[in-house]
Amino acid sequence: MRIGGYQPLTLSDFPGSIAAIVFTQGCSFRCPFCHNGALLPYDGEEAFDTKEVLYRLWKRRQHLDGVVITGGEPTIHEDLTMFIFDIKSIGLKVKLDTNGTRPDVIEKLLSEGLLDYIAMDIKAPLEKYNALAGVDVDIDAIARSIEIIGKSGIDHEFRTTVVPALLSDEDVAAIQKLVPEGSTYKLQDFDPTNALNPELRTTQNEPIGV
């Protein structure tokens, strides 16, 4: 596992749970609005050894309910399953954040009962996905992941970062139609401060609901 960051405590990223956050190194997208640019290259600096992170989690197991695994994109790592198994062996719940590009990995983790919560970012209406992801995207994989997560039977959510310069109200309405009935859908404000595309750093962002 290539781990680019570790946060020992969050009270907001895992609904209903006190958690730590593990940031995996490397991502399959290059979203222009991404605020975690340092985590994008797979061969970027590996800040933490996997065994060290597991030891930190083990030491804090009495004070935590779970772990959020985010990125980057966790599902690009072939040893993700074993890493989650090790976390579960400590007695902690696992929330996975994903961009939905690896439905096969998501399905395997769910079938093995390794996830307690999953959150998927839906970047855009399917016809605009490439522009918002910054790469050519397998749209069928995105659609399949949405379906798998919607039918997973575990707590889950879909979410969209609303970038005013890239997404219109009509786009957001189109995305909402992709969300399975009964699933939680959240809109997130865009923070332009460290956007991957420098042109977006000066974007005036209107908070959602204003």
mmCIF file of C-alpha atoms in Angstrom, residues 38-170:
data_model
loop_
_atom_site.group_PDB
_atom_site.id
_atom_site.type_symbol
_atom_site.label_atom_id
_atom_site.label_comp_id
_atom_site.label_asym_id
_atom_site.label_seq_id
_atom_site.Cartn_x
_atom_site.Cartn_y
_atom_site.Cartn_z
ATOM 1 C CA ALA A 38 0.269 16.012 -3.973
ATOM 2 C CA LEU A 39 -1.562 12.674 -3.759
ATOM 3 C CA LEU A 40 -2.158 12.298 -7.516
ATOM 4 C CA PRO A 41 1.103 10.710 -8.779
ATOM 5 C CA TYR A 42 1.388 7.028 -7.891
ATOM 6 C CA ASP A 43 5.146 7.391 -7.576
ATOM 7 C CA GLY A 44 4.846 10.448 -5.342
ATOM 8 C CA GLU A 45 6.440 10.601 -1.925
ATOM 9 C CA GLU A 46 5.299 7.773 0.329
ATOM 10 C CA ALA A 47 4.879 9.508 3.656
ATOM 11 C CA PHE A 48 4.073 6.457 5.784
ATOM 12 C CA ASP A 49 4.997 2.794 5.884
ATOM 13 C CA THR A 50 1.932 0.523 5.916
ATOM 14 C CA LYS A 51 3.079 -1.341 9.027
ATOM 15 C CA GLU A 52 3.650 1.966 10.820
ATOM 16 C CA VAL A 53 0.101 3.119 10.035
ATOM 17 C CA LEU A 54 -1.377 -0.186 11.183
ATOM 18 C CA TYR A 55 0.620 0.070 14.407
ATOM 19 C CA ARG A 56 -0.671 3.621 15.003
ATOM 20 C CA LEU A 57 -4.232 2.417 14.466
ATOM 21 C CA TRP A 58 -3.682 -0.530 16.807
ATOM 22 C CA LYS A 59 -2.362 1.804 19.527
ATOM 23 C CA ARG A 60 -5.420 4.051 19.193
ATOM 24 C CA ARG A 61 -7.980 1.282 18.753
ATOM 25 C CA GLN A 62 -9.638 2.042 22.113
ATOM 26 C CA HIS A 63 -10.283 5.632 21.021
ATOM 27 C CA LEU A 64 -11.494 5.016 17.473
ATOM 28 C CA ASP A 65 -14.565 3.469 15.880
ATOM 29 C CA GLY A 66 -13.199 3.249 12.378
ATOM 30 C CA VAL A 67 -10.870 4.306 9.578
ATOM 31 C CA VAL A 68 -11.581 6.297 6.436
ATOM 32 C CA ILE A 69 -9.520 5.155 3.451
ATOM 33 C CA THR A 70 -9.408 7.919 0.874
ATOM 34 C CA GLY A 71 -6.981 9.300 -1.661
ATOM 35 C CA GLY A 72 -5.916 9.645 -4.232
ATOM 36 C CA GLU A 73 -7.931 6.635 -5.320
ATOM 37 C CA PRO A 74 -7.634 3.635 -2.996
ATOM 38 C CA THR A 75 -8.930 1.030 -5.456
ATOM 39 C CA ILE A 76 -5.899 1.319 -7.742
ATOM 40 C CA HIS A 77 -3.814 -0.451 -5.094
ATOM 41 C CA GLU A 78 -3.651 -4.206 -5.515
ATOM 42 C CA ASP A 79 -3.023 -4.747 -1.794
ATOM 43 C CA LEU A 80 -6.056 -2.715 -0.683
ATOM 44 C CA THR A 81 -8.020 -5.838 0.279
ATOM 45 C CA MET A 82 -5.284 -7.072 2.602
ATOM 46 C CA PHE A 83 -4.848 -3.603 4.115
ATOM 47 C CA ILE A 84 -8.559 -3.402 4.918
ATOM 48 C CA PHE A 85 -8.496 -6.947 6.292
ATOM 49 C CA ASP A 86 -5.685 -5.912 8.648
ATOM 50 C CA ILE A 87 -7.680 -2.872 9.819
ATOM 51 C CA LYS A 88 -10.773 -4.991 10.425
ATOM 52 C CA SER A 89 -8.622 -7.452 12.374
ATOM 53 C CA ILE A 90 -7.802 -4.620 14.780
ATOM 54 C CA GLY A 91 -11.535 -4.283 15.422
ATOM 55 C CA LEU A 92 -12.161 -1.069 13.498
ATOM 56 C CA LYS A 93 -14.834 -0.290 10.933
ATOM 57 C CA VAL A 94 -13.843 0.842 7.440
ATOM 58 C CA LYS A 95 -15.241 3.581 5.220
ATOM 59 C CA LEU A 96 -13.981 3.663 1.639
ATOM 60 C CA ASP A 97 -13.969 6.790 -0.538
ATOM 61 C CA THR A 98 -13.794 6.042 -4.266
ATOM 62 C CA ASN A 99 -14.185 7.585 -7.703
ATOM 63 C CA GLY A 100 -15.924 4.441 -8.951
ATOM 64 C CA THR A 101 -13.456 3.489 -11.692
ATOM 65 C CA ARG A 102 -12.864 -0.036 -10.323
ATOM 66 C CA PRO A 103 -16.296 -1.650 -9.857
ATOM 67 C CA ASP A 104 -14.671 -5.085 -9.710
ATOM 68 C CA VAL A 105 -12.665 -4.071 -6.645
ATOM 69 C CA ILE A 106 -15.701 -2.478 -4.988
ATOM 70 C CA GLU A 107 -17.775 -5.590 -5.614
ATOM 71 C CA LYS A 108 -15.061 -7.863 -4.181
ATOM 72 C CA LEU A 109 -14.672 -5.794 -1.014
ATOM 73 C CA LEU A 110 -18.421 -5.770 -0.496
ATOM 74 C CA SER A 111 -18.809 -9.489 -1.136
ATOM 75 C CA GLU A 112 -16.116 -10.227 1.455
ATOM 76 C CA GLY A 113 -17.838 -8.027 4.050
ATOM 77 C CA LEU A 114 -14.854 -5.732 4.426
ATOM 78 C CA LEU A 115 -16.676 -2.402 4.153
ATOM 79 C CA ASP A 116 -19.000 -0.710 6.634
ATOM 80 C CA TYR A 117 -19.554 2.474 4.647
ATOM 81 C CA ILE A 118 -18.737 3.554 1.104
ATOM 82 C CA ALA A 119 -18.797 6.983 -0.496
ATOM 83 C CA MET A 120 -18.528 7.566 -4.228
ATOM 84 C CA ASP A 121 -17.915 10.867 -5.959
ATOM 85 C CA ILE A 122 -20.060 11.403 -9.041
ATOM 86 C CA LYS A 123 -18.085 14.068 -10.843
ATOM 87 C CA ALA A 124 -20.479 15.085 -13.598
ATOM 88 C CA PRO A 125 -23.255 13.979 -15.921
ATOM 89 C CA LEU A 126 -21.918 10.967 -17.806
ATOM 90 C CA GLU A 127 -21.503 12.901 -21.066
ATOM 91 C CA LYS A 128 -19.260 15.474 -19.321
ATOM 92 C CA TYR A 129 -17.217 13.030 -17.243
ATOM 93 C CA ASN A 130 -13.968 13.273 -19.186
ATOM 94 C CA ALA A 131 -13.827 17.050 -18.795
ATOM 95 C CA LEU A 132 -14.418 16.947 -15.036
ATOM 96 C CA ALA A 133 -12.138 13.951 -14.436
ATOM 97 C CA GLY A 134 -9.324 15.304 -16.594
ATOM 98 C CA VAL A 135 -8.818 11.929 -18.318
ATOM 99 C CA ASP A 136 -10.709 9.540 -20.584
ATOM 100 C CA VAL A 137 -13.111 7.644 -18.347
ATOM 101 C CA ASP A 138 -14.764 4.244 -18.753
ATOM 102 C CA ILE A 139 -18.331 5.491 -18.298
ATOM 103 C CA ASP A 140 -19.694 1.944 -18.102
ATOM 104 C CA ALA A 141 -17.474 1.355 -15.062
ATOM 105 C CA ILE A 142 -18.823 4.484 -13.379
ATOM 106 C CA ALA A 143 -22.421 3.440 -14.036
ATOM 107 C CA ARG A 144 -21.725 -0.081 -12.760
ATOM 108 C CA SER A 145 -20.145 1.216 -9.556
ATOM 109 C CA ILE A 146 -23.171 3.414 -8.903
ATOM 110 C CA GLU A 147 -25.422 0.394 -9.314
ATOM 111 C CA ILE A 148 -23.265 -1.875 -7.131
ATOM 112 C CA ILE A 149 -23.049 0.659 -4.314
ATOM 113 C CA GLY A 150 -26.754 1.457 -4.516
ATOM 114 C CA LYS A 151 -27.570 -2.242 -4.046
ATOM 115 C CA SER A 152 -24.809 -2.908 -1.499
ATOM 116 C CA GLY A 153 -27.018 -3.064 1.573
ATOM 117 C CA ILE A 154 -24.495 -1.087 3.633
ATOM 118 C CA ASP A 155 -24.459 2.580 4.591
ATOM 119 C CA HIS A 156 -23.338 4.608 1.596
ATOM 120 C CA GLU A 157 -23.489 7.989 -0.052
ATOM 121 C CA PHE A 158 -22.904 9.640 -3.389
ATOM 122 C CA ARG A 159 -21.552 13.174 -3.571
ATOM 123 C CA THR A 160 -20.651 15.878 -6.028
ATOM 124 C CA THR A 161 -18.293 18.821 -5.642
ATOM 125 C CA VAL A 162 -20.108 21.752 -7.199
ATOM 126 C CA VAL A 163 -17.610 23.834 -9.171
ATOM 127 C CA PRO A 164 -19.589 26.823 -10.531
ATOM 128 C CA ALA A 165 -17.200 27.315 -13.456
ATOM 129 C CA LEU A 166 -17.643 23.671 -14.561
ATOM 130 C CA LEU A 167 -21.094 22.511 -13.450
ATOM 131 C CA SER A 168 -24.431 24.209 -14.053
ATOM 132 C CA ASP A 169 -27.654 23.722 -12.103
ATOM 133 C CA GLU A 170 -28.839 21.569 -15.009
#
